[in-house]
Short mmCIF file of C-alpha atoms and ligand atoms in Angstrom, two decimals:
data_model
loop_
_atom_site.label_atom_id
_atom_site.label_comp_id
_atom_site.label_asym_id
_atom_site.label_seq_id
_atom_site.Cartn_x
_atom_site.Cartn_y
_atom_site.Cartn_z
CA MET A 24 -20.28 18.63 -18.54
CA ASN A 25 -19.23 14.85 -17.51
CA PRO A 26 -18.09 14.90 -13.52
CA ASN A 27 -15.31 11.94 -14.34
CA VAL A 28 -13.74 14.12 -17.46
CA ARG A 29 -10.90 16.30 -15.96
CA PRO A 30 -11.60 19.77 -17.53
CA GLU A 31 -8.72 20.91 -19.95
CA THR A 32 -8.67 24.35 -18.10
CA MET A 33 -7.92 22.50 -14.61
CA GLN A 34 -4.58 23.62 -13.81
CA ARG A 35 -1.87 20.61 -12.54
CA ILE A 36 -1.18 20.91 -8.88
CA THR A 37 2.16 21.80 -8.33
CA THR A 38 2.30 24.05 -5.65
CA LEU A 39 1.37 24.82 -2.28
CA GLU A 40 -0.88 27.41 -3.17
CA LEU A 41 -2.76 25.62 -5.88
CA ALA A 42 -3.10 22.47 -3.42
CA ASN A 43 -4.56 24.94 -0.43
CA ALA A 44 -6.99 26.19 -3.09
CA PHE A 45 -7.85 22.69 -4.32
CA ILE A 46 -8.41 21.71 -0.68
CA ASP A 47 -10.24 24.94 0.05
CA GLU A 48 -12.85 24.07 -3.17
CA GLN A 49 -13.36 20.23 -1.92
CA VAL A 50 -13.77 21.01 1.70
CA ALA A 51 -16.71 23.30 0.39
CA LEU A 52 -18.21 20.53 -1.77
CA VAL A 53 -18.08 17.58 0.60
CA ARG A 54 -19.47 19.91 3.04
CA GLU A 55 -22.28 20.73 0.73
CA GLN A 56 -22.82 17.29 -0.82
CA VAL A 57 -22.65 15.47 2.77
CA GLY A 58 -24.46 18.15 5.30
CA ASP A 59 -24.56 16.73 8.65
CA LYS A 60 -24.67 12.74 7.49
CA LYS A 61 -21.84 10.14 8.21
CA VAL A 62 -19.19 9.17 5.54
CA LEU A 63 -17.56 5.60 5.67
CA LEU A 64 -13.95 5.61 4.25
CA ALA A 65 -11.71 2.15 4.00
CA LEU A 66 -8.61 3.75 4.97
CA SER A 67 -5.37 1.14 3.78
CA GLY A 68 -2.53 4.10 4.55
CA GLY A 69 -1.96 4.17 0.86
CA VAL A 70 -1.57 7.47 -0.66
CA ASP A 71 -4.85 7.80 -2.13
CA SER A 72 -7.02 6.76 0.70
CA SER A 73 -4.91 8.39 3.52
CA VAL A 74 -5.03 12.27 1.65
CA VAL A 75 -8.83 11.56 1.35
CA ALA A 76 -9.12 10.99 4.85
CA ALA A 77 -7.27 13.86 5.76
CA LEU A 78 -9.25 16.17 3.55
CA LEU A 79 -12.50 14.98 4.86
CA ILE A 80 -11.23 15.31 8.36
CA LYS A 81 -10.76 18.91 7.66
CA ALA A 82 -14.17 19.36 5.93
CA ILE A 83 -16.21 17.08 8.29
CA GLY A 84 -13.94 15.99 11.12
CA LYS A 85 -16.11 13.24 13.23
CA GLN A 86 -18.77 12.75 10.66
CA LEU A 87 -15.92 10.47 9.05
CA VAL A 88 -15.54 7.20 10.08
CA CYS A 89 -12.65 5.60 8.79
CA VAL A 90 -12.05 1.77 8.80
CA HIS A 91 -8.57 0.42 8.95
CA VAL A 92 -8.26 -3.64 8.30
CA ASN A 93 -4.95 -4.73 9.19
CA HIS A 94 -4.79 -7.92 6.91
CA GLY A 95 -1.59 -9.02 8.69
CA LEU A 96 0.36 -8.33 5.34
CA MET A 97 1.44 -5.02 6.02
CA ARG A 98 4.69 -3.72 5.93
CA LYS A 99 6.61 -3.31 9.39
CA GLY A 100 4.97 -0.51 10.94
CA GLU A 101 2.25 0.51 8.34
CA SER A 102 -0.94 -0.24 10.65
CA GLU A 103 1.19 1.55 13.47
CA GLN A 104 1.45 4.76 11.45
CA VAL A 105 -2.35 4.79 10.32
CA ILE A 106 -3.07 4.80 14.20
CA GLU A 107 -0.66 7.29 14.75
CA VAL A 108 -1.20 9.75 12.29
CA PHE A 109 -5.34 9.30 11.75
CA GLY A 110 -6.23 7.91 15.38
CA LYS A 111 -3.89 10.07 17.37
CA ALA A 112 -2.56 13.56 15.29
CA LEU A 113 -5.63 14.33 13.30
CA ASP A 114 -7.97 12.65 15.99
CA ALA A 115 -10.26 11.10 13.69
CA ASN A 116 -13.00 8.67 14.09
CA LEU A 117 -10.94 5.71 13.27
CA ILE A 118 -11.74 1.86 13.78
CA TYR A 119 -8.67 -0.45 13.56
CA ILE A 120 -9.41 -4.16 12.91
CA ASP A 121 -6.40 -6.42 13.37
CA ALA A 122 -7.82 -9.14 11.22
CA THR A 123 -4.43 -10.92 11.11
CA ASP A 124 -5.52 -14.34 11.98
CA ARG A 125 -8.39 -14.40 10.19
CA PHE A 126 -6.50 -13.66 6.77
CA LEU A 127 -3.45 -15.81 7.49
CA ASP A 128 -6.12 -18.81 8.69
CA LYS A 129 -7.83 -18.81 5.37
CA LEU A 130 -4.51 -18.55 3.50
CA ALA A 131 -2.73 -21.27 5.37
CA GLY A 132 -1.75 -24.15 2.79
CA VAL A 133 -2.73 -22.15 -0.13
CA ASP A 134 0.11 -22.03 -2.75
CA ALA A 135 -1.54 -20.85 -5.99
CA PRO A 136 -0.88 -17.05 -6.75
CA GLU A 137 -4.62 -16.14 -8.11
CA LYS A 138 -6.19 -17.93 -5.36
CA LYS A 139 -4.18 -16.36 -2.43
CA ARG A 140 -5.33 -12.80 -4.23
CA LYS A 141 -8.96 -14.13 -4.61
CA ILE A 142 -8.76 -15.28 -0.64
CA ILE A 143 -7.44 -11.81 0.47
CA GLY A 144 -9.84 -9.51 -1.77
CA ASN A 145 -12.81 -11.61 -0.46
CA GLU A 146 -12.00 -11.78 3.25
CA PHE A 147 -11.16 -7.92 2.94
CA ILE A 148 -14.77 -7.44 1.58
CA GLU A 149 -16.02 -9.42 3.98
CA VAL A 150 -14.22 -8.00 7.17
CA PHE A 151 -15.55 -4.66 5.90
CA ASN A 152 -18.77 -5.35 5.46
CA GLU A 153 -19.19 -6.64 8.65
CA GLU A 154 -17.95 -3.53 10.34
CA ALA A 155 -19.75 -1.56 8.25
CA SER A 156 -22.97 -3.15 8.99
CA LYS A 157 -22.15 -2.40 12.63
CA LEU A 158 -22.41 1.41 12.29
CA GLU A 159 -25.40 3.31 12.32
CA GLY A 160 -26.12 6.04 9.83
CA ILE A 161 -23.97 5.88 7.37
CA SER A 162 -24.97 7.58 4.26
CA PHE A 163 -21.89 7.63 2.09
CA LEU A 164 -19.25 5.97 1.32
CA ALA A 165 -15.15 8.08 0.39
CA GLN A 166 -13.07 6.26 -1.99
CA GLY A 167 -9.46 7.28 -3.17
CA THR A 168 -10.53 7.14 -6.67
CA ILE A 169 -7.57 8.99 -8.78
CA TYR A 170 -8.02 9.76 -12.44
CA PRO A 171 -5.81 7.28 -13.55
CA ASP A 172 -7.94 4.76 -11.89
CA ILE A 173 -10.99 6.38 -14.14
CA LEU A 174 -8.99 6.48 -17.27
CA GLU A 175 -7.59 2.87 -16.71
CA SER A 176 -10.98 1.49 -15.20
CA ASP A 177 -10.89 -1.19 -17.82
CA GLY A 178 -7.25 -1.91 -17.64
CA VAL A 179 -4.42 -2.94 -15.13
CA LYS A 180 -5.82 -1.39 -11.73
CA ALA A 181 -9.35 -3.08 -11.60
CA HIS A 182 -7.49 -6.42 -10.99
CA HIS A 183 -4.98 -4.81 -8.85
CA ASN A 184 -7.35 -3.16 -6.24
CA VAL A 185 -8.08 -5.32 -3.24
CA GLY A 186 -11.24 -7.02 -4.46
CA GLY A 187 -12.66 -3.35 -4.83
CA LEU A 188 -15.19 -2.51 -2.32
CA PRO A 189 -18.77 -4.17 -1.81
CA GLU A 190 -20.83 -3.88 -5.12
CA ASP A 191 -23.92 -4.32 -3.08
CA MET A 192 -23.19 -1.14 -0.79
CA LYS A 193 -26.19 1.37 -1.31
CA PHE A 194 -24.03 4.45 -0.29
CA GLU A 195 -23.49 7.76 -2.59
CA LEU A 196 -19.82 8.27 -3.52
CA VAL A 197 -17.75 10.63 -2.06
CA GLU A 198 -14.37 11.04 -4.43
CA PRO A 199 -12.66 14.50 -3.59
CA VAL A 200 -9.83 12.99 -5.71
CA LYS A 201 -10.91 11.65 -8.70
CA LEU A 202 -9.50 14.33 -10.97
CA LEU A 203 -6.02 14.17 -9.78
CA TYR A 204 -3.07 12.65 -11.01
CA LYS A 205 -0.96 11.07 -8.48
CA ASP A 206 1.67 13.40 -8.18
CA GLU A 207 -0.96 16.14 -7.54
CA VAL A 208 -2.44 14.24 -4.88
CA ARG A 209 0.80 14.01 -3.17
CA VAL A 210 1.20 17.90 -3.20
CA VAL A 211 -2.44 17.59 -1.73
CA GLY A 212 -1.33 15.51 0.77
CA GLU A 213 1.78 17.56 1.88
CA ALA A 214 -0.53 20.50 1.96
CA LEU A 215 -2.80 18.91 4.35
CA GLY A 216 -0.23 18.19 6.46
CA LEU A 217 0.54 14.23 5.84
CA PRO A 218 3.89 13.07 6.84
CA HIS A 219 6.27 12.80 3.77
CA GLY A 220 7.08 9.00 4.07
CA MET A 221 3.02 8.35 3.57
CA VAL A 222 2.55 10.87 0.87
CA TYR A 223 5.69 9.84 -1.04
CA ARG A 224 5.63 6.08 -0.36
CA GLN A 225 6.29 3.57 -2.73
CA PRO A 226 3.86 1.88 -4.64
CA PHE A 227 2.38 -1.46 -2.44
CA PRO A 228 0.05 -4.07 -3.82
CA GLY A 229 -3.14 -4.28 -2.11
CA PRO A 230 -2.66 -7.95 -1.15
CA GLY A 231 0.35 -6.39 0.46
CA LEU A 232 3.09 -8.99 1.26
CA GLY A 233 0.87 -11.99 0.37
CA VAL A 234 2.34 -11.68 -3.14
CA ARG A 235 5.92 -11.52 -1.90
CA CYS A 236 5.48 -14.35 0.90
CA LEU A 237 6.03 -16.84 -2.35
CA GLY A 238 4.13 -20.17 -2.33
CA ALA A 239 1.76 -21.00 0.66
CA ILE A 240 2.19 -18.30 3.53
CA THR A 241 3.36 -19.32 6.96
CA ARG A 242 3.86 -17.07 9.92
CA ASP A 243 7.37 -17.77 10.59
CA ARG A 244 8.52 -17.14 6.60
CA LEU A 245 6.17 -13.84 6.39
CA HIS A 246 7.57 -12.46 9.78
CA ALA A 247 11.19 -13.17 8.16
CA LEU A 248 10.24 -11.04 5.36
CA ARG A 249 8.78 -8.27 6.53
CA GLU A 250 11.49 -7.83 8.96
CA ALA A 251 14.53 -8.24 5.71
CA ASP A 252 12.36 -5.46 3.81
CA ALA A 253 11.99 -3.24 6.82
CA ILE A 254 15.89 -3.29 6.64
CA LEU A 255 16.25 -2.99 3.01
CA ARG A 256 13.74 0.23 3.13
CA GLU A 257 16.20 1.43 6.05
CA GLU A 258 19.06 1.25 4.11
CA PHE A 259 17.92 2.70 1.04
CA ASP A 260 16.33 5.70 3.12
CA LEU A 261 19.80 6.44 4.68
CA ASN A 262 21.58 5.66 1.57
CA GLY A 263 19.62 8.41 -0.37
CA LEU A 264 18.23 5.62 -2.74
CA ALA A 265 14.61 6.12 -1.55
CA GLY A 266 14.08 8.98 -3.66
CA LYS A 267 15.92 7.60 -6.56
CA VAL A 268 14.36 4.10 -7.10
CA TRP A 269 10.60 3.65 -8.05
CA GLN A 270 10.18 0.52 -6.10
CA TYR A 271 12.38 -1.80 -4.00
CA PHE A 272 11.18 -4.76 -1.81
CA ILE A 273 12.07 -8.50 -0.96
CA ALA A 274 10.86 -11.74 -2.18
CA VAL A 275 10.95 -14.56 0.05
CA PRO A 276 10.54 -17.94 -1.85
CA ASP A 277 9.25 -21.11 -0.06
CA MET A 278 12.35 -22.76 -0.30
CA LYS A 279 15.41 -23.75 1.96
CA SER A 280 19.27 -23.98 1.64
CA VAL A 281 22.09 -25.07 3.84
CA GLY A 282 24.16 -22.42 5.85
CA VAL A 283 26.31 -22.27 8.73
CA ARG A 284 25.47 -20.04 11.59
CA ASP A 285 27.53 -20.12 15.13
CA GLY A 286 29.72 -22.87 13.50
CA LYS A 287 26.36 -25.15 13.10
CA ARG A 288 24.11 -26.02 10.02
CA TYR A 289 21.88 -23.55 9.64
CA GLU A 290 18.90 -24.05 7.15
CA GLY A 291 17.16 -20.94 6.05
CA TRP A 292 15.32 -19.19 3.18
CA PRO A 293 16.90 -16.94 0.55
CA ALA A 294 15.55 -12.89 0.60
CA ILE A 295 15.49 -11.91 -2.93
CA ILE A 296 16.43 -8.18 -3.12
CA ARG A 297 14.04 -6.28 -6.21
CA ALA A 298 14.72 -2.89 -6.95
CA VAL A 299 13.46 -1.36 -10.34
CA ASN A 300 12.68 2.24 -12.11
CA THR A 301 9.82 2.82 -13.92
CA THR A 302 7.53 5.43 -15.14
CA ASP A 303 4.20 3.54 -15.64
CA ALA A 304 4.89 0.11 -14.09
CA MET A 305 4.51 -1.65 -17.69
CA THR A 306 8.18 -2.13 -18.03
CA ALA A 307 10.90 -1.80 -15.80
CA THR A 308 14.75 -1.18 -15.67
CA ILE A 309 17.47 -2.50 -12.86
CA GLU A 310 18.28 0.16 -10.71
CA GLU A 311 22.38 -0.02 -9.88
CA ILE A 312 22.77 -0.44 -6.31
CA PRO A 313 26.39 0.03 -5.05
CA TYR A 314 28.21 -3.20 -4.23
CA ALA A 315 29.39 -1.87 -0.58
CA LEU A 316 25.71 -1.34 0.09
CA LEU A 317 24.50 -4.60 -1.37
CA HIS A 318 27.04 -6.20 1.35
CA HIS A 319 25.87 -4.29 4.10
CA ILE A 320 22.54 -5.45 3.45
CA THR A 321 23.20 -8.49 2.86
CA ASP A 322 25.22 -8.61 6.26
CA ARG A 323 22.27 -6.76 8.38
CA ILE A 324 19.88 -9.70 7.04
CA THR A 325 21.65 -12.45 7.39
CA HIS A 326 22.48 -11.62 11.11
CA GLU A 327 19.46 -9.80 12.10
CA VAL A 328 16.33 -11.77 10.88
CA GLU A 329 15.62 -15.10 12.11
CA GLY A 330 15.42 -17.90 9.25
CA ILE A 331 17.41 -15.87 6.48
CA ASN A 332 20.49 -17.49 5.52
CA ARG A 333 21.19 -15.76 2.14
CA VAL A 334 20.52 -12.75 -0.03
CA LEU A 335 19.93 -12.57 -3.47
CA LEU A 336 19.78 -9.88 -6.21
CA ASP A 337 17.22 -9.88 -8.93
CA LEU A 338 18.67 -8.52 -12.21
CA THR A 339 15.92 -9.24 -14.25
CA PRO A 340 14.25 -6.17 -16.31
CA LYS A 341 10.39 -6.12 -17.22
CA PRO A 342 9.67 -7.69 -19.47
CA ILE A 343 10.75 -10.31 -18.96
CA GLY A 344 10.33 -10.71 -15.16
CA THR A 345 7.03 -8.95 -13.64
CA ILE A 346 7.78 -6.36 -10.91
CA GLU A 347 6.47 -8.41 -8.44
CA TRP A 348 7.33 -12.25 -7.95
CA GLU A 349 3.79 -13.60 -7.06
P1 XMP B 408 3.56 -6.36 -12.06
O1 XMP B 408 4.13 -7.51 -11.08
O2 XMP B 408 2.63 -6.90 -12.71
O3 XMP B 408 3.26 -5.24 -11.16
O4 XMP B 408 5.01 -5.97 -12.96
C1 XMP B 408 3.39 -3.88 -11.75
C2 XMP B 408 2.91 -2.91 -10.72
O5 XMP B 408 1.32 -3.01 -9.89
C3 XMP B 408 1.89 -3.46 -8.80
N1 XMP B 408 0.94 -4.41 -8.04
C4 XMP B 408 -0.03 -3.82 -7.48
N2 XMP B 408 -0.72 -2.47 -7.28
N3 XMP B 408 -2.69 -3.76 -6.18
C5 XMP B 408 -1.81 -2.68 -6.62
O6 XMP B 408 -2.49 -1.52 -6.29
C6 XMP B 408 -1.99 -5.05 -6.71
O7 XMP B 408 -2.80 -5.90 -6.25
C7 XMP B 408 -1.04 -5.35 -7.30
N4 XMP B 408 0.00 -5.91 -7.58
C8 XMP B 408 0.97 -5.67 -8.30
C9 XMP B 408 3.62 -3.75 -8.41
O8 XMP B 408 3.51 -3.49 -7.26
C10 XMP B 408 4.05 -3.01 -9.65
O9 XMP B 408 4.34 -1.47 -9.12
#
């Protein structure tokens, strides 16, 4: 039997009971595989790696070493949530690395999208490798591989993953959710007690805000993007759109226009709202957002975010526009 093929008899995990049965089964399997050895996990805070972390903490506790690399391109509050949930609430063996300066220094002045992606991917591997080589006695590498990753391994996602992990790492893999679909991973995550917002968070590119801070990234524009994005997310949450819209975010281009603030000329960047619905991210439609809410969001962003003086709405479906701006 090929361990990478989901058996036809495997029931879709849709309920807490089924999730708990899956968890019990995986806990036993992981304990059997790992014994008393140590396991390393790159914990991004995304759904898949978070669920794997919670599952492995349940199975082997402190034998799991989680490494969270903050590349400085996370959304507001994300790294803090990883520390809160895993470092504190679940008392995990968590190594937190703030590599913001390393990433942003390398990215300074680079405006070509593919080059930016490459730098972020390579730097991630480098930072992770450096950390891994400081640790002793690691025998296994855990990964949040899910079934669509296996099915599409020659497709879109491979290019999407943040550089993947170092290929020369000679670790045996632990991949407890590799036969699950995304919706099942979420049910398992909830059964493991992870916060709803973590388990149901929207897709977020590995290179993070790096693909939304268009052109060459600067710290001030990245900061403005992060703050504007946080306001958009907060307002979608408060107004019942968070569960309805598949993906929504702000992109900030590298251009300024003239505005007026406090009676003075105020040059600033535009914040572009992108809110789309899709089932597979191959095509996407535009979600209608009530105008009153758009006005409110515009008011908040232009008043609360330093450097932003206009808010624009992207009405372009995919195709022809991709979901991200890059
Ligand atoms: P595009 O822009 O190609 O995006 O229409 C399709 C979906 O893929 C997401 N995306 C990524 N996901 N790593 C990921 O895991 C990445 O590097 C990456 N880049 C884009 C994008 O957010 C959208 O949901």
